[in-house]
Short mmCIF file of C-alpha atoms in Angstrom, two decimals:
data_model
loop_
_atom_site.label_atom_id
_atom_site.label_comp_id
_atom_site.label_asym_id
_atom_site.label_seq_id
_atom_site.Cartn_x
_atom_site.Cartn_y
_atom_site.Cartn_z
CA MET A 15 37.47 -74.64 -60.72
CA GLY A 16 38.14 -73.35 -57.21
CA ARG A 17 35.33 -75.40 -55.73
CA PHE A 18 36.90 -78.68 -56.92
CA LYS A 19 39.57 -80.05 -54.61
CA PRO A 20 42.19 -82.36 -56.07
CA PHE A 21 42.44 -85.77 -54.42
CA SER A 22 45.11 -88.42 -54.54
CA THR A 23 44.45 -91.59 -56.55
CA ALA A 24 47.43 -93.42 -55.00
CA PRO A 25 46.47 -96.57 -53.09
CA VAL A 26 46.29 -96.07 -49.34
CA PRO A 27 48.42 -98.64 -47.50
CA GLU A 28 46.53 -100.87 -45.09
CA ARG A 29 47.37 -100.36 -41.43
CA ALA A 30 48.64 -103.60 -39.93
CA ILE A 31 49.52 -105.17 -36.59
CA LEU A 32 51.87 -108.16 -36.54
CA VAL A 33 51.48 -110.92 -33.95
CA GLY A 34 53.98 -113.65 -33.09
CA VAL A 35 54.43 -116.36 -30.48
CA ASP A 36 57.87 -116.81 -28.92
CA ARG A 37 58.32 -120.50 -28.17
CA GLY A 38 61.93 -120.08 -27.08
CA SER A 39 63.18 -122.70 -29.52
CA GLY A 40 63.93 -123.13 -33.20
CA THR A 41 66.52 -121.65 -35.53
CA TRP A 42 64.70 -118.35 -35.92
CA ASN A 43 63.91 -116.28 -32.86
CA CYS A 44 60.58 -114.46 -32.68
CA GLU A 45 62.10 -111.01 -33.21
CA ASP A 46 63.88 -111.95 -36.45
CA SER A 47 60.88 -113.83 -37.78
CA LEU A 48 58.60 -110.84 -37.14
CA ALA A 49 61.14 -108.53 -38.81
CA GLU A 50 60.89 -110.71 -41.91
CA LEU A 51 57.10 -110.70 -41.64
CA ALA A 52 57.24 -106.89 -41.58
CA ARG A 53 59.20 -106.94 -44.84
CA LEU A 54 56.60 -109.26 -46.34
CA ALA A 55 53.82 -106.92 -45.21
CA LYS A 56 55.63 -103.93 -46.69
CA THR A 57 56.09 -105.82 -49.97
CA ASP A 58 52.33 -106.37 -50.03
CA GLY A 59 51.66 -102.67 -49.49
CA ALA A 60 50.88 -102.58 -45.76
CA GLU A 61 52.04 -100.10 -43.13
CA VAL A 62 53.09 -101.88 -39.95
CA LEU A 63 51.95 -99.94 -36.88
CA LEU A 64 53.27 -102.24 -34.17
CA THR A 65 54.15 -105.84 -33.35
CA MET A 66 52.84 -107.97 -30.49
CA THR A 67 54.51 -111.05 -29.03
CA GLN A 68 53.65 -113.57 -26.36
CA ARG A 69 55.86 -116.21 -24.79
CA LEU A 70 54.11 -119.58 -24.97
CA ASP A 71 55.29 -123.18 -25.03
CA ARG A 72 52.64 -123.90 -27.64
CA PRO A 73 49.88 -121.84 -29.29
CA ILE A 74 46.47 -121.69 -27.58
CA PRO A 75 44.13 -124.04 -29.52
CA LYS A 76 41.17 -121.63 -29.51
CA THR A 77 42.74 -118.26 -30.39
CA PHE A 78 46.48 -118.98 -30.93
CA ILE A 79 47.34 -116.34 -28.30
CA GLY A 80 46.06 -116.08 -24.73
CA LYS A 81 42.81 -114.45 -23.67
CA GLY A 82 44.59 -111.42 -22.19
CA LYS A 83 46.57 -110.89 -25.40
CA VAL A 84 43.38 -111.13 -27.45
CA GLU A 85 41.83 -108.36 -25.33
CA GLU A 86 45.01 -106.29 -25.75
CA LEU A 87 44.86 -106.87 -29.51
CA VAL A 88 41.21 -105.75 -29.66
CA SER A 89 42.15 -102.55 -27.80
CA TYR A 90 44.97 -101.76 -30.22
CA VAL A 91 42.76 -102.47 -33.24
CA ARG A 92 40.08 -100.04 -32.07
CA ASN A 93 42.43 -97.28 -30.93
CA LEU A 94 44.76 -97.36 -33.95
CA ASP A 95 42.14 -97.83 -36.67
CA VAL A 96 43.77 -101.07 -37.87
CA ASP A 97 42.76 -102.71 -41.16
CA VAL A 98 44.50 -106.08 -40.89
CA VAL A 99 46.11 -108.27 -38.23
CA ILE A 100 48.84 -110.61 -39.50
CA PHE A 101 49.97 -113.65 -37.51
CA ASP A 102 53.48 -114.98 -38.07
CA ASP A 103 52.39 -118.63 -38.00
CA GLU A 104 49.65 -120.44 -39.85
CA LEU A 105 46.28 -120.24 -38.11
CA THR A 106 43.78 -123.08 -38.10
CA PRO A 107 40.37 -122.25 -39.60
CA SER A 108 38.78 -122.26 -36.11
CA GLN A 109 41.47 -119.99 -34.65
CA GLN A 110 40.98 -117.53 -37.49
CA ALA A 111 37.20 -117.59 -37.03
CA ASN A 112 37.44 -117.05 -33.26
CA LEU A 113 39.86 -114.15 -33.67
CA GLU A 114 37.64 -112.54 -36.32
CA ARG A 115 34.69 -112.70 -33.93
CA ALA A 116 36.75 -111.17 -31.14
CA VAL A 117 38.15 -108.33 -33.23
CA GLY A 118 35.01 -107.67 -35.24
CA GLU A 119 34.41 -106.53 -38.78
CA PRO A 120 35.75 -105.13 -41.03
CA VAL A 121 39.23 -105.94 -39.66
CA LYS A 122 40.87 -108.88 -41.44
CA ILE A 123 42.72 -111.66 -39.62
CA ILE A 124 45.30 -113.40 -41.81
CA ASP A 125 48.47 -115.42 -41.28
CA ARG A 126 51.91 -115.59 -42.90
CA THR A 127 50.68 -118.15 -45.44
CA ALA A 128 47.83 -115.92 -46.63
CA LEU A 129 50.21 -112.96 -46.87
CA ILE A 130 52.73 -114.90 -48.98
CA LEU A 131 49.93 -116.19 -51.22
CA ASP A 132 48.71 -112.62 -51.73
CA ILE A 133 52.22 -111.48 -52.70
CA PHE A 134 52.56 -114.40 -55.10
CA GLY A 135 49.21 -113.53 -56.64
CA GLU A 136 50.43 -109.98 -57.24
CA HIS A 137 53.79 -110.99 -58.74
CA ALA A 138 52.87 -113.99 -60.91
CA LYS A 139 53.16 -112.97 -64.56
CA THR A 140 53.09 -116.09 -66.74
CA ARG A 141 50.04 -118.31 -67.23
CA GLU A 142 51.70 -121.18 -65.40
CA GLY A 143 52.65 -118.92 -62.49
CA ARG A 144 49.10 -117.59 -62.18
CA LEU A 145 47.65 -121.11 -62.28
CA GLN A 146 50.08 -122.29 -59.59
CA VAL A 147 49.22 -119.37 -57.32
CA GLN A 148 45.49 -119.82 -57.85
CA LEU A 149 45.78 -123.52 -56.99
CA ALA A 150 47.65 -122.75 -53.77
CA GLN A 151 45.11 -120.05 -52.83
CA LEU A 152 42.13 -122.35 -53.36
CA GLN A 153 43.78 -125.14 -51.35
CA TYR A 154 44.27 -122.63 -48.55
CA VAL A 155 40.73 -121.22 -48.74
CA LEU A 156 38.82 -124.53 -48.96
CA PRO A 157 39.01 -125.53 -45.26
CA ARG A 158 38.31 -121.91 -44.27
CA LEU A 159 35.15 -121.54 -46.33
CA ARG A 160 32.53 -120.41 -43.86
CA GLY A 161 30.45 -117.50 -42.65
CA MET A 162 28.91 -116.43 -45.94
CA TRP A 163 25.84 -118.63 -45.34
CA SER A 164 25.95 -118.76 -41.55
CA HIS A 165 22.52 -117.14 -41.19
CA LEU A 166 21.01 -119.97 -43.22
CA VAL A 167 22.98 -122.60 -41.31
CA GLY A 168 21.30 -121.22 -38.20
CA GLU A 169 17.92 -121.93 -39.77
CA GLN A 170 18.94 -125.57 -40.23
CA THR A 171 20.00 -126.05 -36.62
CA ARG A 172 16.54 -125.24 -35.31
CA GLY A 173 15.23 -128.59 -36.59
CA GLY A 174 11.54 -129.19 -37.20
CA ILE A 175 9.87 -129.62 -40.57
CA GLY A 176 12.38 -129.12 -43.33
CA GLY A 177 15.21 -129.00 -40.80
CA ARG A 178 16.93 -131.95 -42.46
CA PHE A 179 17.45 -129.87 -45.61
CA GLY A 180 19.24 -126.81 -44.28
CA GLN A 181 19.73 -124.34 -47.12
CA GLY A 182 22.90 -122.93 -45.60
CA GLU A 183 24.64 -126.27 -45.36
CA SER A 184 23.58 -127.12 -48.90
CA GLN A 185 24.92 -123.82 -50.25
CA LEU A 186 28.17 -124.24 -48.31
CA GLU A 187 28.62 -127.72 -49.77
CA VAL A 188 27.90 -126.34 -53.25
CA ASP A 189 30.63 -123.75 -52.78
CA ARG A 190 33.06 -126.39 -51.55
CA ARG A 191 32.26 -128.63 -54.50
CA LEU A 192 32.83 -125.74 -56.91
CA ILE A 193 36.22 -125.04 -55.35
CA ARG A 194 37.17 -128.73 -55.45
CA ASP A 195 36.16 -128.86 -59.13
CA ARG A 196 38.26 -125.78 -59.84
CA ILE A 197 41.21 -127.32 -58.00
CA SER A 198 40.91 -130.46 -60.15
CA THR A 199 40.77 -128.34 -63.32
CA LEU A 200 43.84 -126.35 -62.30
CA ARG A 201 45.76 -129.54 -61.53
CA ARG A 202 44.94 -130.94 -64.98
CA GLU A 203 46.07 -127.73 -66.67
CA LEU A 204 49.29 -127.69 -64.65
CA GLN A 205 49.94 -131.34 -65.48
CA THR A 206 49.67 -130.46 -69.16
CA LEU A 207 52.15 -127.61 -68.72
CA GLU A 208 54.38 -129.88 -66.65
CA LYS A 209 54.50 -132.42 -69.49
CA ARG A 210 55.45 -129.65 -71.90
CA ARG A 211 58.17 -128.47 -69.51
CA GLY A 212 59.35 -132.08 -69.21
CA VAL A 213 59.69 -132.37 -72.98
CA GLN A 214 61.73 -129.17 -73.06
CA SER A 215 63.89 -130.40 -70.16
CA LYS A 216 64.45 -133.76 -71.87
CA ALA A 217 65.46 -131.95 -75.06
CA ARG A 218 68.07 -129.99 -73.10
CA TRP A 219 69.26 -133.22 -71.47
CA ASP A 220 69.52 -135.01 -74.81
CA SER A 221 71.43 -132.08 -76.28
CA GLY A 222 74.10 -132.43 -73.60
CA VAL A 223 73.77 -128.83 -72.38
CA TYR A 224 75.12 -128.37 -68.86
CA ARG A 225 72.31 -126.95 -66.69
CA VAL A 226 72.85 -124.61 -63.77
CA ALA A 227 70.03 -123.56 -61.39
CA LEU A 228 70.20 -120.41 -59.26
CA VAL A 229 68.49 -120.98 -55.91
CA GLY A 230 68.47 -119.05 -52.69
CA TYR A 231 66.50 -117.14 -50.12
CA THR A 232 64.16 -114.52 -51.48
CA ASN A 233 65.92 -111.24 -52.31
CA ALA A 234 69.39 -112.84 -52.30
CA GLY A 235 70.13 -111.35 -55.73
CA LYS A 236 69.52 -114.31 -58.05
CA SER A 237 67.92 -112.29 -60.85
CA THR A 238 70.63 -109.62 -60.64
CA LEU A 239 73.27 -112.35 -60.93
CA LEU A 240 71.51 -113.90 -63.93
CA ASN A 241 71.46 -110.51 -65.62
CA ARG A 242 75.15 -109.97 -64.83
CA LEU A 243 76.22 -113.37 -66.17
CA THR A 244 74.11 -113.43 -69.34
CA GLY A 245 73.58 -109.75 -70.16
CA SER A 246 69.79 -110.22 -70.02
CA ASP A 247 67.22 -107.90 -68.47
CA VAL A 248 65.23 -110.17 -66.16
CA TYR A 249 63.10 -108.17 -63.70
CA ALA A 250 65.10 -107.58 -60.52
CA LYS A 251 64.04 -105.43 -57.59
CA ASP A 252 65.01 -105.07 -53.94
CA GLU A 253 61.85 -106.69 -52.58
CA LEU A 254 60.73 -110.12 -51.47
CA PHE A 255 59.52 -112.50 -54.19
CA ALA A 256 60.21 -110.08 -57.05
CA THR A 257 60.66 -113.12 -59.31
CA LEU A 258 58.25 -116.06 -59.33
CA ASP A 259 58.43 -117.50 -62.82
CA PRO A 260 61.55 -119.49 -63.79
CA THR A 261 63.70 -117.85 -66.44
CA THR A 262 66.33 -119.74 -68.44
CA ARG A 263 69.16 -118.04 -70.34
CA SER A 264 72.15 -119.50 -72.17
CA LEU A 265 75.79 -118.60 -71.56
CA VAL A 266 78.99 -119.51 -73.38
CA LEU A 267 81.92 -120.11 -71.05
CA GLU A 268 85.42 -118.94 -71.95
CA GLU A 269 86.39 -122.46 -72.96
CA GLY A 270 83.58 -122.41 -75.56
CA ARG A 271 81.14 -124.66 -73.70
CA LYS A 272 77.50 -123.57 -73.80
CA ILE A 273 75.47 -123.87 -70.58
CA THR A 274 72.03 -122.78 -69.40
CA LEU A 275 71.27 -120.76 -66.26
CA THR A 276 67.81 -120.90 -64.69
CA ASP A 277 66.59 -118.33 -62.17
CA THR A 278 64.01 -119.81 -59.79
CA VAL A 279 61.49 -118.59 -57.22
CA GLY A 280 63.06 -117.44 -53.97
CA PHE A 281 62.68 -119.56 -50.86
CA ILE A 282 61.73 -118.45 -47.36
CA GLN A 283 61.40 -119.98 -43.89
CA LYS A 284 57.91 -121.29 -43.12
CA LEU A 285 57.24 -121.56 -46.86
CA PRO A 286 53.63 -122.80 -47.14
CA THR A 287 53.37 -126.46 -48.12
CA THR A 288 50.56 -125.56 -50.52
CA LEU A 289 53.01 -123.39 -52.44
CA ILE A 290 55.63 -126.13 -52.61
CA GLU A 291 53.01 -128.51 -54.00
CA ALA A 292 51.59 -125.96 -56.45
CA PHE A 293 55.04 -124.94 -57.71
CA LYS A 294 56.38 -128.48 -58.08
CA SER A 295 56.58 -128.22 -61.88
CA THR A 296 58.59 -125.00 -61.54
CA LEU A 297 60.83 -126.52 -58.88
CA ALA A 298 61.39 -129.46 -61.24
CA GLU A 299 63.82 -127.13 -63.03
CA VAL A 300 65.99 -127.34 -59.92
CA ARG A 301 65.76 -131.13 -59.71
CA ALA A 302 66.83 -131.42 -63.36
CA ALA A 303 69.94 -129.24 -62.91
CA ASP A 304 73.50 -130.53 -63.09
CA LEU A 305 74.71 -127.82 -60.70
CA VAL A 306 72.99 -125.63 -58.10
CA LEU A 307 74.36 -122.20 -57.27
CA LEU A 308 73.15 -121.50 -53.73
CA ILE A 309 73.01 -117.69 -53.51
CA VAL A 310 73.06 -115.98 -50.11
CA ASP A 311 72.99 -112.32 -49.09
CA ALA A 312 76.25 -111.54 -47.28
CA SER A 313 74.83 -108.31 -45.86
CA ASP A 314 72.10 -110.21 -43.99
CA ALA A 315 73.27 -111.22 -40.52
CA ARG A 316 71.08 -114.35 -40.73
CA TRP A 317 72.40 -115.60 -44.06
CA ARG A 318 73.56 -118.92 -42.57
CA ASP A 319 70.08 -119.60 -41.17
CA GLU A 320 68.57 -118.60 -44.50
CA MET A 321 70.96 -120.98 -46.25
CA ASP A 322 69.83 -123.78 -43.93
CA ALA A 323 66.19 -122.99 -44.79
CA VAL A 324 67.00 -123.25 -48.51
CA VAL A 325 68.86 -126.54 -48.04
CA ALA A 326 65.86 -127.92 -46.10
CA ILE A 327 63.53 -127.05 -49.00
CA LEU A 328 65.97 -128.60 -51.50
CA LYS A 329 65.70 -131.76 -49.44
CA ASP A 330 61.89 -131.52 -49.50
CA ILE A 331 61.88 -131.41 -53.31
CA GLU A 332 64.53 -134.18 -53.54
CA ALA A 333 67.21 -131.91 -54.99
CA ASP A 334 69.68 -132.03 -52.11
CA SER A 335 71.97 -134.57 -53.82
CA ILE A 336 72.81 -132.25 -56.73
CA ARG A 337 76.28 -130.68 -56.71
CA ARG A 338 76.16 -127.25 -55.03
CA VAL A 339 78.38 -124.20 -54.99
CA LEU A 340 77.83 -121.60 -52.28
CA VAL A 341 77.81 -118.09 -53.76
CA ILE A 342 78.02 -115.29 -51.18
CA ASN A 343 76.50 -112.25 -52.90
CA LYS A 344 76.22 -108.53 -52.06
CA SER A 345 79.80 -108.34 -50.82
CA ASP A 346 79.83 -104.68 -51.90
CA ARG A 347 77.86 -103.96 -48.71
CA LEU A 348 80.70 -105.32 -46.55
CA THR A 349 84.03 -103.87 -45.55
CA ALA A 350 87.20 -105.27 -47.10
CA GLU A 351 88.04 -106.88 -43.76
CA ASP A 352 84.64 -108.61 -43.59
CA ARG A 353 85.05 -109.89 -47.15
CA ARG A 354 88.43 -111.42 -46.32
CA ALA A 355 86.99 -113.03 -43.18
CA LEU A 356 84.11 -114.51 -45.19
CA ALA A 357 86.51 -115.97 -47.75
CA LEU A 358 88.65 -117.51 -45.00
CA GLU A 359 85.65 -118.97 -43.17
CA ASN A 360 84.14 -120.38 -46.37
CA PRO A 361 87.07 -121.50 -48.57
CA GLU A 362 84.83 -123.50 -50.94
CA ALA A 363 82.45 -120.56 -51.49
CA VAL A 364 82.71 -117.82 -54.12
CA VAL A 365 82.35 -114.28 -52.75
CA ILE A 366 80.85 -111.89 -55.32
CA SER A 367 78.89 -108.71 -55.89
CA ALA A 368 76.43 -109.24 -58.72
CA GLN A 369 75.56 -105.54 -58.60
CA GLU A 370 79.15 -104.34 -59.13
CA GLY A 371 80.51 -107.37 -60.98
CA ARG A 372 83.10 -108.22 -58.32
CA GLY A 373 84.13 -111.90 -58.31
CA ILE A 374 82.16 -112.77 -61.45
CA ASP A 375 85.26 -114.07 -63.32
CA THR A 376 86.03 -116.34 -60.36
CA LEU A 377 82.45 -117.62 -60.37
CA LEU A 378 82.57 -118.34 -64.11
CA TYR A 379 85.84 -120.22 -63.64
CA ARG A 380 84.24 -122.27 -60.86
CA ILE A 381 81.19 -123.05 -63.02
CA GLY A 382 83.49 -124.13 -65.85
CA LYS A 383 85.45 -126.33 -63.46
CA GLU A 384 82.27 -127.98 -62.19
CA ALA A 385 80.96 -128.40 -65.73
CA SER A 386 84.14 -130.19 -66.81
CA GLU A 387 84.15 -132.49 -63.77
CA GLY A 388 84.12 -136.03 -65.11
CA ASP A 389 85.06 -134.95 -68.64
CA GLU A 390 87.46 -137.17 -70.53
CA SER A 391 89.59 -136.46 -73.57
CA LEU A 392 88.96 -138.15 -76.90
CA THR A 393 89.84 -137.54 -80.52
CA VAL A 394 87.08 -137.59 -83.10
CA LEU A 395 86.74 -137.15 -86.84
CA VAL A 396 83.34 -135.62 -87.54
CA PRO A 397 82.25 -135.49 -91.22
CA TYR A 398 81.41 -132.05 -92.55
CA GLU A 399 77.89 -133.16 -93.48
CA LYS A 400 77.13 -133.66 -89.80
CA GLY A 401 76.51 -129.97 -89.29
CA LEU A 402 74.48 -130.28 -86.05
CA LEU A 403 77.09 -132.56 -84.53
CA LEU A 404 79.86 -130.12 -85.46
CA LYS A 405 77.92 -127.38 -83.68
CA MET A 406 77.46 -129.60 -80.61
CA VAL A 407 81.20 -130.30 -80.51
CA HIS A 408 81.94 -126.58 -80.21
CA GLU A 409 79.07 -125.80 -77.81
CA ARG A 410 79.01 -128.84 -75.56
CA CYS A 411 82.71 -129.77 -75.39
CA GLN A 412 85.96 -128.10 -74.52
CA VAL A 413 87.95 -128.15 -77.75
CA MET A 414 91.63 -128.70 -77.04
CA ARG A 415 92.83 -128.95 -80.67
CA GLU A 416 91.09 -129.01 -84.01
CA ARG A 417 92.18 -129.40 -87.62
CA HIS A 418 90.22 -129.41 -90.85
CA VAL A 419 91.06 -132.40 -93.03
CA ASP A 420 89.45 -133.83 -96.14
CA GLY A 421 87.31 -136.29 -94.16
CA GLY A 422 85.90 -133.68 -91.80
CA LEU A 423 86.82 -131.92 -88.56
CA LEU A 424 89.57 -133.69 -86.66
CA ALA A 425 89.42 -132.57 -83.05
CA THR A 426 90.65 -133.50 -79.62
CA VAL A 427 88.04 -132.52 -77.06
CA LYS A 428 87.10 -132.93 -73.43
CA ALA A 429 83.55 -134.22 -73.30
CA SER A 430 80.99 -135.28 -70.73
CA GLU A 431 79.67 -138.83 -70.55
CA ARG A 432 76.59 -137.88 -72.58
CA MET A 433 78.64 -136.26 -75.32
CA ARG A 434 81.17 -139.10 -75.35
CA SER A 435 78.37 -141.56 -76.10
CA THR A 436 77.18 -139.29 -78.91
CA LEU A 437 80.67 -138.93 -80.38
CA ASP A 438 81.70 -142.56 -79.88
CA PRO A 439 80.96 -143.62 -83.51
CA TYR A 440 83.40 -140.94 -84.73
CA ARG A 441 86.20 -141.70 -82.31
CA VAL A 442 89.72 -142.24 -83.69
CA GLU A 443 92.79 -143.54 -81.87
CA ASP A 444 94.89 -140.42 -82.41
CA GLU A 445 95.23 -137.47 -84.74
CA GLY A 446 98.28 -138.87 -86.52
CA ALA A 447 96.51 -142.08 -87.49
CA ALA A 448 93.49 -140.18 -88.73
CA GLU A 449 95.65 -137.80 -90.79
CA SER A 450 97.61 -140.70 -92.29
CA SER A 451 94.41 -142.49 -93.23
CA ASP A 452 93.11 -139.32 -94.80
CA GLU A 453 96.28 -138.79 -96.86
CA ALA A 454 96.19 -142.40 -98.07
#
């Protein structure tokens, strides 16, 4: 056995260079944006060797960065044995092609969008999630489909007999048609799943359940908070986009009201539009919510900018009019003085630590307060044979008083508009009148 040498089967991380353009404007400066890109690259299993930046008013149309920077990039790639170059902004198909020619094979040139799509492809678990990611990937690839048949395209450009029927162009068009057909198929499948999700959402609406959606920047701690509030074991990890598929869990508030909490995909600045379109059925869970908990990471110095990025995406998906509560998470990573300062600066926010459970009671009280906003008191007499309605009274309303009489359950409750319309046929003027009628 001495002649056999053991070898590692662990995947070897790809060696990456990050490239960004500093335009001197915008909410995010180039340094912070590249730091986030480095985290994305690490999440996808890459080892970042160095970052390159160039100050430009606008990207160069041909190669995104200037000619001198391209030559510098080529030098780094050859000397450092680089596998992949990742640009912080989306490249046009021609820019990507020109850069690939300059750098040479087998080095890959990708952008932030391609990197995020690759991470999503790795993390999608459910059938719907995988279909959504595949749709976004194909929409991204379609305009970049090239090169595979370039040698045959060259044959076509020479003209002459048969020149009008270039094999390369025909094959390229066949590939494009196949991708378009696959995109159409994926859209039909997702529409079917969207209808099913819509039926489920309508059922929750008709039942009167108060719906809360957890949204926030990626890695803000949404899944950890869901686990803390509901006692579930949703996958949660300290990495970007650990959760893609929406997860809904129920929770009974102290007052007895039952609500649902939905964990959603994390947002990020420069989120690809193809992803927003592909995940629209998932994001519909946010649009259907009665309350949005906007989770931010207090330990991140840029949490206000991240919050603004989330609010911008909520506006894009037409969910910005829904009532919101700012939840400042990960306060365990701050000093006591910093926590007090945060609370003073953001009096309407709830400062918590989902990891340690700090502030959770305050958050639950706030959710209960928001859920009861607009509730009105009424007294009802629900017959015992209405078993489902009796259950809804206890789960969907705040029961102030209740008494069992011969005619059924006599209760004074605080109910939402939806539940009041459901209970209206059983409304009585007051408990005394109902009891007197029952005794007679």
